[in-house]
CSV table of N, CA and C in Angstrom, one decimal:
chain,number,residue,atom,x,y,z
A,1,VAL,N,85.2,99.6,25.5
A,1,VAL,CA,85.5,100.1,26.8
A,1,VAL,C,86.8,99.6,27.2
A,2,ALA,N,87.8,100.5,27.5
A,2,ALA,CA,89.1,100.1,27.9
A,2,ALA,C,89.3,100.6,29.3
A,3,LEU,N,89.3,99.8,30.3
A,3,LEU,CA,89.4,100.2,31.7
A,3,LEU,C,90.8,100.3,32.2
A,4,GLY,N,91.7,99.3,31.9
A,4,GLY,CA,93.0,99.2,32.4
A,4,GLY,C,93.2,98.9,33.9
A,5,LYS,N,92.1,98.7,34.6
A,5,LYS,CA,92.1,98.3,36.0
A,5,LYS,C,90.9,97.5,36.3
A,6,PRO,N,90.8,96.9,37.4
A,6,PRO,CA,89.6,96.1,37.7
A,6,PRO,C,88.4,97.0,37.8
A,7,PHE,N,87.3,96.5,37.2
A,7,PHE,CA,86.0,97.3,37.2
A,7,PHE,C,85.2,96.9,38.4
A,8,THR,N,84.7,97.9,39.1
A,8,THR,CA,83.9,97.6,40.3
A,8,THR,C,82.4,97.8,40.1
A,9,GLY,N,82.1,98.3,39.0
A,9,GLY,CA,80.6,98.6,38.7
A,9,GLY,C,80.2,100.0,39.0
A,10,ASP,N,81.2,100.8,39.4
A,10,ASP,CA,80.8,102.2,39.7
A,10,ASP,C,81.8,103.1,38.9
A,11,PRO,N,81.4,103.9,38.0
A,11,PRO,CA,80.0,104.0,37.5
A,11,PRO,C,79.7,102.8,36.6
A,12,PRO,N,78.4,102.6,36.4
A,12,PRO,CA,77.9,101.5,35.5
A,12,PRO,C,78.3,101.8,34.1
A,13,ILE,N,78.4,100.7,33.3
A,13,ILE,CA,78.6,100.9,31.9
A,13,ILE,C,77.3,100.7,31.2
A,14,SER,N,76.9,101.6,30.3
A,14,SER,CA,75.7,101.5,29.5
A,14,SER,C,76.0,100.9,28.1
A,15,ILE,N,75.2,99.9,27.7
A,15,ILE,CA,75.3,99.3,26.4
A,15,ILE,C,74.0,99.7,25.7
A,16,ALA,N,74.2,100.3,24.6
A,16,ALA,CA,73.0,100.7,23.8
A,16,ALA,C,72.3,99.5,23.2
A,17,PRO,N,71.0,99.5,22.9
A,17,PRO,CA,70.3,98.4,22.3
A,17,PRO,C,71.0,98.0,21.0
A,18,GLN,N,71.0,96.7,20.7
A,18,GLN,CA,71.5,96.2,19.4
A,18,GLN,C,73.0,96.4,19.3
A,19,THR,N,73.8,96.6,20.4
A,19,THR,CA,75.2,96.7,20.4
A,19,THR,C,75.8,95.7,21.3
A,20,ALA,N,77.1,95.6,21.3
A,20,ALA,CA,77.8,94.6,22.2
A,20,ALA,C,78.9,95.2,22.9
A,21,LEU,N,79.3,94.6,24.0
A,21,LEU,CA,80.4,95.0,24.8
A,21,LEU,C,81.5,93.9,24.7
A,22,LYS,N,82.7,94.2,24.3
A,22,LYS,CA,83.7,93.2,24.3
A,22,LYS,C,84.5,93.3,25.6
A,23,ILE,N,84.6,92.1,26.3
A,23,ILE,CA,85.4,92.1,27.5
A,23,ILE,C,86.5,91.1,27.3
A,24,THR,N,87.7,91.5,27.5
A,24,THR,CA,88.9,90.7,27.4
A,24,THR,C,89.5,90.4,28.8
A,25,ALA,N,89.7,89.1,29.0
A,25,ALA,CA,90.2,88.7,30.3
A,25,ALA,C,91.6,88.1,30.0
A,26,LYS,N,92.6,88.5,30.8
A,26,LYS,CA,94.0,88.0,30.7
A,26,LYS,C,94.4,87.4,32.0
A,27,LEU,N,95.1,86.3,31.9
A,27,LEU,CA,95.7,85.7,33.1
A,27,LEU,C,97.2,86.0,33.1
A,28,GLY,N,97.7,86.3,34.2
A,28,GLY,CA,99.1,86.5,34.4
A,28,GLY,C,99.9,85.2,34.4
A,29,LYS,N,101.2,85.2,34.5
A,29,LYS,CA,102.0,84.0,34.6
A,29,LYS,C,101.7,83.4,35.9
A,30,MET,N,101.6,82.0,35.8
A,30,MET,CA,101.3,81.3,37.0
A,30,MET,C,101.9,79.9,36.9
A,31,PRO,N,102.1,79.2,38.0
A,31,PRO,CA,102.7,77.9,37.9
A,31,PRO,C,101.8,77.0,37.1
A,32,LEU,N,102.5,76.1,36.3
A,32,LEU,CA,101.7,75.2,35.4
A,32,LEU,C,100.7,74.4,36.0
A,33,GLU,N,101.0,73.9,37.3
A,33,GLU,CA,100.1,73.0,37.9
A,33,GLU,C,99.0,73.7,38.7
A,34,GLU,N,99.0,75.0,38.8
A,34,GLU,CA,98.0,75.7,39.6
A,34,GLU,C,96.7,75.8,38.8
A,35,LYS,N,95.7,75.3,39.4
A,35,LYS,CA,94.4,75.4,38.9
A,35,LYS,C,93.7,76.7,39.4
A,36,ILE,N,93.1,77.4,38.5
A,36,ILE,CA,92.4,78.6,39.0
A,36,ILE,C,91.1,78.7,38.3
A,37,GLY,N,90.2,79.5,38.9
A,37,GLY,CA,88.9,79.8,38.3
A,37,GLY,C,88.4,81.2,38.7
A,38,ALA,N,87.5,81.7,38.0
A,38,ALA,CA,87.0,83.0,38.3
A,38,ALA,C,85.6,83.1,37.7
A,39,THR,N,84.8,84.0,38.2
A,39,THR,CA,83.4,84.2,37.7
A,39,THR,C,83.2,85.6,37.4
A,40,LEU,N,82.8,85.9,36.2
A,40,LEU,CA,82.4,87.3,35.8
A,40,LEU,C,80.9,87.4,35.9
A,41,LYS,N,80.5,88.3,36.8
A,41,LYS,CA,79.1,88.4,37.1
A,41,LYS,C,78.6,89.7,36.4
A,42,LEU,N,77.7,89.6,35.5
A,42,LEU,CA,77.1,90.8,34.8
A,42,LEU,C,75.7,91.0,35.3
A,43,THR,N,75.4,92.2,35.9
A,43,THR,CA,74.1,92.5,36.4
A,43,THR,C,73.5,93.5,35.4
A,44,THR,N,72.3,93.3,34.9
A,44,THR,CA,71.7,94.1,33.9
A,44,THR,C,70.3,94.6,34.4
A,45,ASN,N,69.8,95.5,33.6
A,45,ASN,CA,68.4,95.9,33.9
A,45,ASN,C,67.4,95.2,33.1
A,46,ASP,N,67.8,94.1,32.4
A,46,ASP,CA,67.0,93.2,31.6
A,46,ASP,C,66.3,92.3,32.6
A,47,PHE,N,65.0,92.4,32.9
A,47,PHE,CA,64.3,91.6,33.8
A,47,PHE,C,64.3,90.1,33.5
A,48,THR,N,64.5,89.8,32.2
A,48,THR,CA,64.5,88.3,31.8
A,48,THR,C,65.9,87.7,32.1
A,49,ARG,N,66.9,88.5,32.3
A,49,ARG,CA,68.2,88.0,32.6
A,49,ARG,C,68.9,89.0,33.5
A,50,ALA,N,68.5,89.2,34.6
A,50,ALA,CA,69.1,90.3,35.5
A,50,ALA,C,70.5,90.0,35.8
A,51,VAL,N,70.9,88.8,36.0
A,51,VAL,CA,72.3,88.4,36.3
A,51,VAL,C,72.7,87.3,35.3
A,52,THR,N,73.9,87.5,34.7
A,52,THR,CA,74.5,86.5,33.9
A,52,THR,C,75.9,86.2,34.5
A,53,GLU,N,76.2,85.0,34.6
A,53,GLU,CA,77.5,84.6,35.1
A,53,GLU,C,78.3,83.8,34.1
A,54,VAL,N,79.6,84.2,33.9
A,54,VAL,CA,80.5,83.5,33.0
A,54,VAL,C,81.6,82.9,33.8
A,55,GLN,N,81.9,81.6,33.6
A,55,GLN,CA,82.9,81.0,34.4
A,55,GLN,C,84.2,80.9,33.6
A,56,PHE,N,85.3,81.2,34.2
A,56,PHE,CA,86.7,81.1,33.6
A,56,PHE,C,87.5,80.0,34.4
A,57,LYS,N,88.1,79.2,33.6
A,57,LYS,CA,89.0,78.1,34.3
A,57,LYS,C,90.3,78.0,33.5
A,58,ALA,N,91.4,77.7,34.3
A,58,ALA,CA,92.7,77.5,33.6
A,58,ALA,C,93.3,76.3,34.3
A,59,ASN,N,94.0,75.5,33.5
A,59,ASN,CA,94.7,74.3,34.0
A,59,ASN,C,93.8,73.4,34.7
A,60,SER,N,92.6,73.2,34.2
A,60,SER,CA,91.6,72.4,34.9
A,60,SER,C,91.4,71.0,34.3
A,61,SER,N,92.1,70.7,33.2
A,61,SER,CA,92.0,69.4,32.6
A,61,SER,C,93.4,69.1,31.9
A,62,GLY,N,93.5,67.8,31.7
A,62,GLY,CA,94.7,67.3,31.0
A,62,GLY,C,95.7,66.8,32.1
A,63,PRO,N,96.9,66.4,31.6
A,63,PRO,CA,97.9,65.9,32.6
A,63,PRO,C,98.5,67.0,33.4
A,64,CYS,N,98.9,66.7,34.6
A,64,CYS,CA,99.5,67.7,35.5
A,64,CYS,C,100.4,67.0,36.5
A,65,LEU,N,101.6,67.4,36.7
A,65,LEU,CA,102.5,66.8,37.6
A,65,LEU,C,103.1,67.9,38.6
A,66,LYS,N,102.9,67.6,39.9
A,66,LYS,CA,103.4,68.6,40.9
A,66,LYS,C,104.4,67.9,41.8
A,67,PRO,N,105.7,68.2,41.7
A,67,PRO,CA,106.6,67.6,42.6
A,67,PRO,C,106.5,68.4,44.0
A,68,LYS,N,106.6,67.6,45.1
A,68,LYS,CA,106.6,68.1,46.4
A,68,LYS,C,107.8,67.5,47.2
A,69,PRO,N,108.7,68.2,47.8
A,69,PRO,CA,108.7,69.7,47.8
A,69,PRO,C,109.2,70.2,46.4
A,70,SER,N,109.0,71.5,46.2
A,70,SER,CA,109.4,72.1,45.0
A,70,SER,C,110.8,72.6,45.0
A,71,SER,N,111.4,72.6,46.2
A,71,SER,CA,112.9,72.8,46.4
A,71,SER,C,113.3,72.1,47.6
A,72,ILE,N,114.6,71.7,47.7
A,72,ILE,CA,115.1,71.0,48.8
A,72,ILE,C,116.3,71.7,49.4
A,73,ASP,N,116.2,72.0,50.7
A,73,ASP,CA,117.4,72.6,51.4
A,73,ASP,C,117.6,71.7,52.6
A,74,PHE,N,118.7,70.9,52.5
A,74,PHE,CA,119.0,69.9,53.6
A,74,PHE,C,119.6,70.6,54.8
A,75,GLY,N,120.0,71.8,54.7
A,75,GLY,CA,120.6,72.5,55.8
A,75,GLY,C,122.0,71.9,56.1
A,76,ASP,N,122.5,71.8,57.3
A,76,ASP,CA,123.8,71.2,57.6
A,76,ASP,C,123.7,69.7,57.6
A,77,VAL,N,124.7,69.1,56.9
A,77,VAL,CA,124.7,67.6,56.8
A,77,VAL,C,126.2,67.2,57.1
A,78,GLY,N,126.3,66.3,58.0
A,78,GLY,CA,127.7,65.8,58.4
A,78,GLY,C,128.4,65.1,57.2
A,79,VAL,N,129.7,65.3,57.2
A,79,VAL,CA,130.5,64.7,56.1
A,79,VAL,C,130.4,63.1,56.4
A,80,GLY,N,130.1,62.4,55.3
A,80,GLY,CA,130.0,61.0,55.4
A,80,GLY,C,128.7,60.5,56.0
A,81,GLN,N,127.7,61.4,56.3
A,81,GLN,CA,126.5,61.0,56.9
A,81,GLN,C,125.3,61.3,56.0
A,82,PRO,N,125.0,60.4,55.1
A,82,PRO,CA,124.0,60.7,54.1
A,82,PRO,C,122.6,61.1,54.7
A,83,LYS,N,122.0,62.1,54.1
A,83,LYS,CA,120.7,62.6,54.6
A,83,LYS,C,119.7,62.5,53.5
A,84,PRO,N,118.6,61.7,53.6
A,84,PRO,CA,117.6,61.6,52.5
A,84,PRO,C,116.5,62.5,52.7
A,85,THR,N,115.8,62.9,51.6
A,85,THR,CA,114.5,63.6,51.6
A,85,THR,C,113.7,62.9,50.5
A,86,GLU,N,112.4,62.6,50.9
A,86,GLU,CA,111.5,62.0,49.9
A,86,GLU,C,110.9,63.1,49.1
A,87,VAL,N,110.8,62.8,47.8
A,87,VAL,CA,110.1,63.7,46.8
A,87,VAL,C,108.9,63.0,46.3
A,88,GLN,N,107.8,63.6,46.4
A,88,GLN,CA,106.5,63.0,46.0
A,88,GLN,C,106.2,63.7,44.6
A,89,LEU,N,105.7,62.9,43.7
A,89,LEU,CA,105.2,63.3,42.4
A,89,LEU,C,103.7,63.1,42.5
A,90,GLN,N,103.0,64.2,42.5
A,90,GLN,CA,101.5,64.2,42.6
A,90,GLN,C,100.9,64.4,41.2
A,91,GLY,N,99.9,63.6,40.9
A,91,GLY,CA,99.1,63.7,39.7
A,91,GLY,C,98.0,64.7,40.0
A,92,CYS,N,98.1,65.9,39.4
A,92,CYS,CA,97.2,67.0,39.8
A,92,CYS,C,96.2,67.3,38.6
A,93,GLY,N,96.2,66.5,37.6
A,93,GLY,CA,95.3,66.8,36.5
A,93,GLY,C,94.2,65.7,36.3
A,94,THR,N,93.6,65.7,35.2
A,94,THR,CA,92.6,64.8,34.9
A,94,THR,C,93.0,63.6,34.0
A,95,GLU,N,94.3,63.6,33.6
A,95,GLU,CA,94.9,62.5,32.9
A,95,GLU,C,96.2,62.1,33.5
A,96,ALA,N,96.6,60.9,33.3
A,96,ALA,CA,97.8,60.3,33.9
A,96,ALA,C,99.0,61.0,33.2
A,97,VAL,N,100.1,61.1,34.0
A,97,VAL,CA,101.4,61.6,33.5
A,97,VAL,C,102.4,60.5,33.3
A,98,THR,N,103.1,60.4,32.2
A,98,THR,CA,104.1,59.4,31.9
A,98,THR,C,105.5,60.0,32.1
A,99,VAL,N,106.1,59.7,33.3
A,99,VAL,CA,107.4,60.2,33.6
A,99,VAL,C,108.4,59.3,32.9
A,100,THR,N,109.3,59.9,32.1
A,100,THR,CA,110.3,59.1,31.3
A,100,THR,C,111.7,59.2,31.8
A,101,ASP,N,111.9,60.2,32.7
A,101,ASP,CA,113.3,60.3,33.2
A,101,ASP,C,113.3,61.2,34.5
A,102,ILE,N,114.1,60.8,35.4
A,102,ILE,CA,114.4,61.6,36.6
A,102,ILE,C,115.9,61.6,36.8
A,103,ALA,N,116.5,62.7,36.6
A,103,ALA,CA,118.0,62.8,36.7
A,103,ALA,C,118.5,64.1,37.2
A,104,LEU,N,119.8,64.1,37.6
A,104,LEU,CA,120.4,65.3,38.0
A,104,LEU,C,120.9,66.0,36.7
A,105,THR,N,120.8,67.3,36.7
A,105,THR,CA,121.3,68.1,35.5
A,105,THR,C,122.8,68.2,35.5
A,106,ALA,N,123.3,68.6,34.4
A,106,ALA,CA,124.8,68.8,34.2
A,106,ALA,C,125.2,69.9,35.2
A,107,GLY,N,126.3,69.8,35.8
A,107,GLY,CA,126.8,70.7,36.8
A,107,GLY,C,126.3,70.5,38.2
A,108,SER,N,125.5,69.4,38.4
A,108,SER,CA,125.1,69.1,39.8
A,108,SER,C,126.2,68.4,40.5
A,109,SER,N,126.3,68.7,41.8
A,109,SER,CA,127.4,68.1,42.6
A,109,SER,C,127.2,66.6,42.7
A,110,ALA,N,128.4,65.9,42.7
A,110,ALA,CA,128.4,64.5,42.8
A,110,ALA,C,128.0,64.0,44.2
A,111,ASP,N,128.0,64.9,45.2
A,111,ASP,CA,127.6,64.6,46.5
A,111,ASP,C,126.0,64.5,46.7
A,112,ILE,N,125.3,64.8,45.6
A,112,ILE,CA,123.8,64.7,45.6
A,112,ILE,C,123.5,63.5,44.8
A,113,LYS,N,122.7,62.6,45.3
A,113,LYS,CA,122.4,61.3,44.6
A,113,LYS,C,120.8,61.2,44.6
A,114,LEU,N,120.4,60.4,43.6
A,114,LEU,CA,119.0,60.1,43.5
A,114,LEU,C,118.9,58.6,44.0
A,115,ASP,N,117.9,58.3,44.8
A,115,ASP,CA,117.7,57.0,45.3
A,115,ASP,C,116.4,56.4,44.8
A,116,PHE,N,116.5,55.3,44.1
A,116,PHE,CA,115.3,54.7,43.5
A,116,PHE,C,115.1,53.3,44.1
A,117,THR,N,115.5,53.1,45.4
A,117,THR,CA,115.4,51.8,46.1
A,117,THR,C,114.2,51.8,47.0
A,118,THR,N,113.4,52.9,47.1
A,118,THR,CA,112.2,52.9,48.0
A,118,THR,C,111.1,53.5,47.2
A,119,GLY,N,110.0,53.6,47.8
A,119,GLY,CA,108.8,54.2,47.2
A,119,GLY,C,108.4,53.5,46.0
A,120,SER,N,108.2,54.3,44.9
A,120,SER,CA,107.7,53.7,43.7
A,120,SER,C,108.7,52.9,42.8
A,121,PHE,N,109.9,52.9,43.3
A,121,PHE,CA,111.0,52.3,42.5
A,121,PHE,C,111.7,51.2,43.3
A,122,ALA,N,111.0,50.2,43.7
A,122,ALA,CA,111.7,49.2,44.5
A,122,ALA,C,112.7,48.4,43.7
A,123,ASN,N,112.7,48.5,42.4
A,123,ASN,CA,113.7,47.8,41.5
A,123,ASN,C,115.1,48.6,41.5
A,124,GLY,N,115.1,49.8,42.1
A,124,GLY,CA,116.4,50.5,42.1
A,124,GLY,C,116.7,51.3,40.9
A,125,LYS,N,115.8,51.3,39.9
A,125,LYS,CA,116.1,52.0,38.7
A,125,LYS,C,115.0,53.1,38.5
A,126,GLY,N,115.5,54.3,38.0
A,126,GLY,CA,114.5,55.3,37.7
A,126,GLY,C,113.8,55.1,36.4
A,127,PRO,N,112.8,55.9,36.1
A,127,PRO,CA,112.0,55.7,34.9
A,127,PRO,C,112.8,55.9,33.7
A,128,SER,N,112.3,55.3,32.6
A,128,SER,CA,113.0,55.5,31.3
A,128,SER,C,111.8,55.5,30.2
A,129,LYS,N,112.2,55.8,29.0
A,129,LYS,CA,111.2,55.7,27.9
A,129,LYS,C,110.7,54.3,27.8
A,130,ALA,N,111.6,53.3,28.0
A,130,ALA,CA,111.2,51.9,27.8
A,130,ALA,C,110.4,51.5,29.0
A,131,GLU,N,110.7,52.0,30.2
A,131,GLU,CA,110.0,51.6,31.4
A,131,GLU,C,109.6,52.9,32.2
A,132,PRO,N,108.5,53.6,31.7
A,132,PRO,CA,108.2,54.9,32.3
A,132,PRO,C,107.4,54.6,33.7
A,133,LEU,N,107.4,55.7,34.4
A,133,LEU,CA,106.6,55.7,35.6
A,133,LEU,C,105.3,56.5,35.3
A,134,VAL,N,104.1,55.8,35.5
A,134,VAL,CA,102.8,56.5,35.3
A,134,VAL,C,102.2,57.0,36.6
A,135,VAL,N,102.0,58.3,36.6
A,135,VAL,CA,101.4,58.9,37.8
A,135,VAL,C,100.0,59.2,37.5
A,136,GLN,N,99.1,58.5,38.2
A,136,GLN,CA,97.6,58.6,37.9
A,136,GLN,C,97.1,60.0,38.4
A,137,PRO,N,96.0,60.4,37.9
A,137,PRO,CA,95.3,61.6,38.4
A,137,PRO,C,95.0,61.4,39.9
A,138,ASN,N,95.4,62.4,40.7
A,138,ASN,CA,95.2,62.3,42.2
A,138,ASN,C,96.1,61.2,42.8
A,139,GLY,N,97.0,60.6,42.1
A,139,GLY,CA,97.9,59.6,42.6
A,139,GLY,C,99.2,60.3,43.0
A,140,THR,N,100.0,59.5,43.8
A,140,THR,CA,101.3,60.0,44.3
A,140,THR,C,102.3,58.8,44.1
A,141,GLU,N,103.5,59.2,43.5
A,141,GLU,CA,104.6,58.3,43.4
A,141,GLU,C,105.8,59.0,44.1
A,142,SER,N,106.8,58.3,44.5
A,142,SER,CA,107.9,58.9,45.2
A,142,SER,C,109.3,58.3,44.9
A,143,PHE,N,110.3,59.1,45.2
A,143,PHE,CA,111.7,58.7,45.2
A,143,PHE,C,112.4,59.5,46.2
A,144,ARG,N,113.7,59.3,46.4
A,144,ARG,CA,114.5,60.0,47.4
A,144,ARG,C,115.7,60.7,46.8
A,145,VAL,N,116.0,61.9,47.4
A,145,VAL,CA,117.2,62.6,47.0
A,145,VAL,C,118.1,62.6,48.3
A,146,LEU,N,119.4,62.3,48.1
A,146,LEU,CA,120.3,62.2,49.2
A,146,LEU,C,121.4,63.2,49.1
A,147,CYS,N,121.7,63.8,50.2
A,147,CYS,CA,122.9,64.7,50.3
A,147,CYS,C,123.9,63.9,51.1
A,148,ASN,N,125.1,63.7,50.6
A,148,ASN,CA,126.2,62.9,51.3
A,148,ASN,C,127.5,63.6,51.0
A,149,PRO,N,127.8,64.7,51.8
A,149,PRO,CA,129.0,65.5,51.6
A,149,PRO,C,130.3,64.6,51.9
A,150,THR,N,131.2,64.7,51.0
A,150,THR,CA,132.5,64.0,51.1
A,150,THR,C,133.6,64.8,51.7
A,151,ALA,N,133.4,66.1,51.9
A,151,ALA,CA,134.4,67.0,52.5
A,151,ALA,C,133.8,68.3,52.9
A,152,LEU,N,134.4,68.9,53.9
A,152,LEU,CA,133.9,70.2,54.3
A,152,LEU,C,134.3,71.2,53.2
A,153,GLY,N,133.5,72.3,53.1
A,153,GLY,CA,133.8,73.3,52.1
A,153,GLY,C,132.5,74.0,51.8
A,154,LYS,N,132.5,74.5,50.5
A,154,LYS,CA,131.3,75.3,50.1
A,154,LYS,C,130.0,74.5,50.0
A,155,ASP,N,128.9,75.2,49.9
A,155,ASP,CA,127.6,74.6,49.8
A,155,ASP,C,127.6,73.7,48.6
A,156,ILE,N,126.8,72.7,48.7
A,156,ILE,CA,126.6,71.7,47.6
A,156,ILE,C,125.3,72.0,47.0
A,157,ALA,N,125.3,72.0,45.6
A,157,ALA,CA,124.1,72.3,44.9
A,157,ALA,C,123.8,71.3,43.7
A,158,ALA,N,122.6,71.1,43.4
A,158,ALA,CA,122.2,70.3,42.3
A,158,ALA,C,120.8,70.7,41.8
A,159,THR,N,120.4,70.1,40.7
A,159,THR,CA,119.1,70.3,40.2
A,159,THR,C,118.5,69.0,39.7
A,160,VAL,N,117.4,68.6,40.3
A,160,VAL,CA,116.7,67.4,39.8
A,160,VAL,C,115.8,67.7,38.6
A,161,ARG,N,115.9,67.0,37.5
A,161,ARG,CA,115.1,67.3,36.4
A,161,ARG,C,114.1,66.1,36.2
A,162,ILE,N,112.9,66.4,36.1
A,162,ILE,CA,111.8,65.4,35.9
A,162,ILE,C,111.2,65.6,34.5
A,163,THR,N,111.4,64.6,33.6
A,163,THR,CA,110.9,64.7,32.3
A,163,THR,C,109.8,63.7,32.1
A,164,SER,N,108.7,64.2,31.3
A,164,SER,CA,107.6,63.3,31.1
A,164,SER,C,107.2,63.4,29.6
A,165,ALA,N,106.5,62.5,29.1
A,165,ALA,CA,106.1,62.4,27.7
A,165,ALA,C,104.9,63.4,27.5
A,166,ASN,N,104.2,63.8,28.5
A,166,ASN,CA,103.0,64.6,28.2
A,166,ASN,C,102.8,65.8,29.2
A,167,THR,N,103.9,66.3,29.8
A,167,THR,CA,103.8,67.6,30.6
A,167,THR,C,105.1,68.3,30.4
A,168,ASP,N,105.2,69.5,30.8
A,168,ASP,CA,106.4,70.3,30.7
A,168,ASP,C,107.4,69.7,31.8
A,169,GLU,N,108.7,69.9,31.5
A,169,GLU,CA,109.8,69.5,32.4
A,169,GLU,C,109.6,70.2,33.7
A,170,ARG,N,109.9,69.5,34.8
A,170,ARG,CA,109.9,70.1,36.1
A,170,ARG,C,111.3,70.0,36.7
A,171,THR,N,111.7,71.0,37.5
A,171,THR,CA,113.0,71.0,38.1
A,171,THR,C,112.9,71.3,39.6
A,172,ILE,N,113.8,70.7,40.4
A,172,ILE,CA,113.8,70.9,41.8
A,172,ILE,C,115.2,71.3,42.2
A,173,PRO,N,115.4,72.5,42.6
A,173,PRO,CA,116.7,72.9,43.1
A,173,PRO,C,117.0,72.2,44.5
A,174,VAL,N,118.3,71.8,44.6
A,174,VAL,CA,118.7,71.1,45.9
A,174,VAL,C,120.0,71.8,46.4
A,175,VAL,N,120.0,72.1,47.7
A,175,VAL,CA,121.2,72.6,48.3
A,175,VAL,C,121.4,71.9,49.7
A,176,CYS,N,122.7,71.8,50.1
A,176,CYS,CA,123.0,71.3,51.5
A,176,CYS,C,124.4,71.9,51.8
A,177,LYS,N,124.7,72.0,53.1
A,177,LYS,CA,125.9,72.5,53.7
A,177,LYS,C,126.7,71.4,54.4
A,178,PRO,N,127.9,71.1,53.9
A,178,PRO,CA,128.7,70.2,54.6
A,178,PRO,C,129.0,70.7,56.0
A,179,ALA,N,128.9,69.8,57.0
A,179,ALA,CA,129.1,70.2,58.4
A,179,ALA,C,130.0,69.2,59.1
C-alpha cells in the first residue's frame, strides 16, 4: 500500500489472512539535538489484539550537545565598550559529551573574542584534546563571547565552532553593529 500522504483511517485498509502490510516511516531533516517520538496506533477487528501501538523514537540516547543561544546578535555595541554574552552548553543526551575545542572559525572578525575566564573555565583556557571539557547528561557548562568594536563601520561577524570527540560539530553565528 503506497499512500504518499498521512493515513487517517478512512477508508480502512484490509489485510487478507496470512498476509502482511509493510509500513515505512521516514523522518525529515531535524536538528541533531532534537528528541522526537511518535506512536503508530493500529486498530484491528481481531478481538485478541484490537489495538496495537508501535513507538518510534529518534535522538533519544547517546551523547548530545545543545548550545544556547544557537545564534548571537549583540545589536549596537559602542566602540571600545566590550559587550559579553554567555553561551551555555547543555548536555541533552544520555551520555556525556567531551568538548575538545571552542574556537572562532577562519574569517571571523578580530573584534569578536572568546572569554574563558568565567563559568566553566576559571583557568582562562578553553578546552583541548589534552584538557577537554566534559558536559554531563542534563548538565550545563558555559563560556562568554565578547563583541568589542575597534572602529565604526560595517557589521562585525564571526562563527564560534564547538568541536567534541563524540558529537557532531556545532556552530554559533555571531553579529554585532559598531555604534
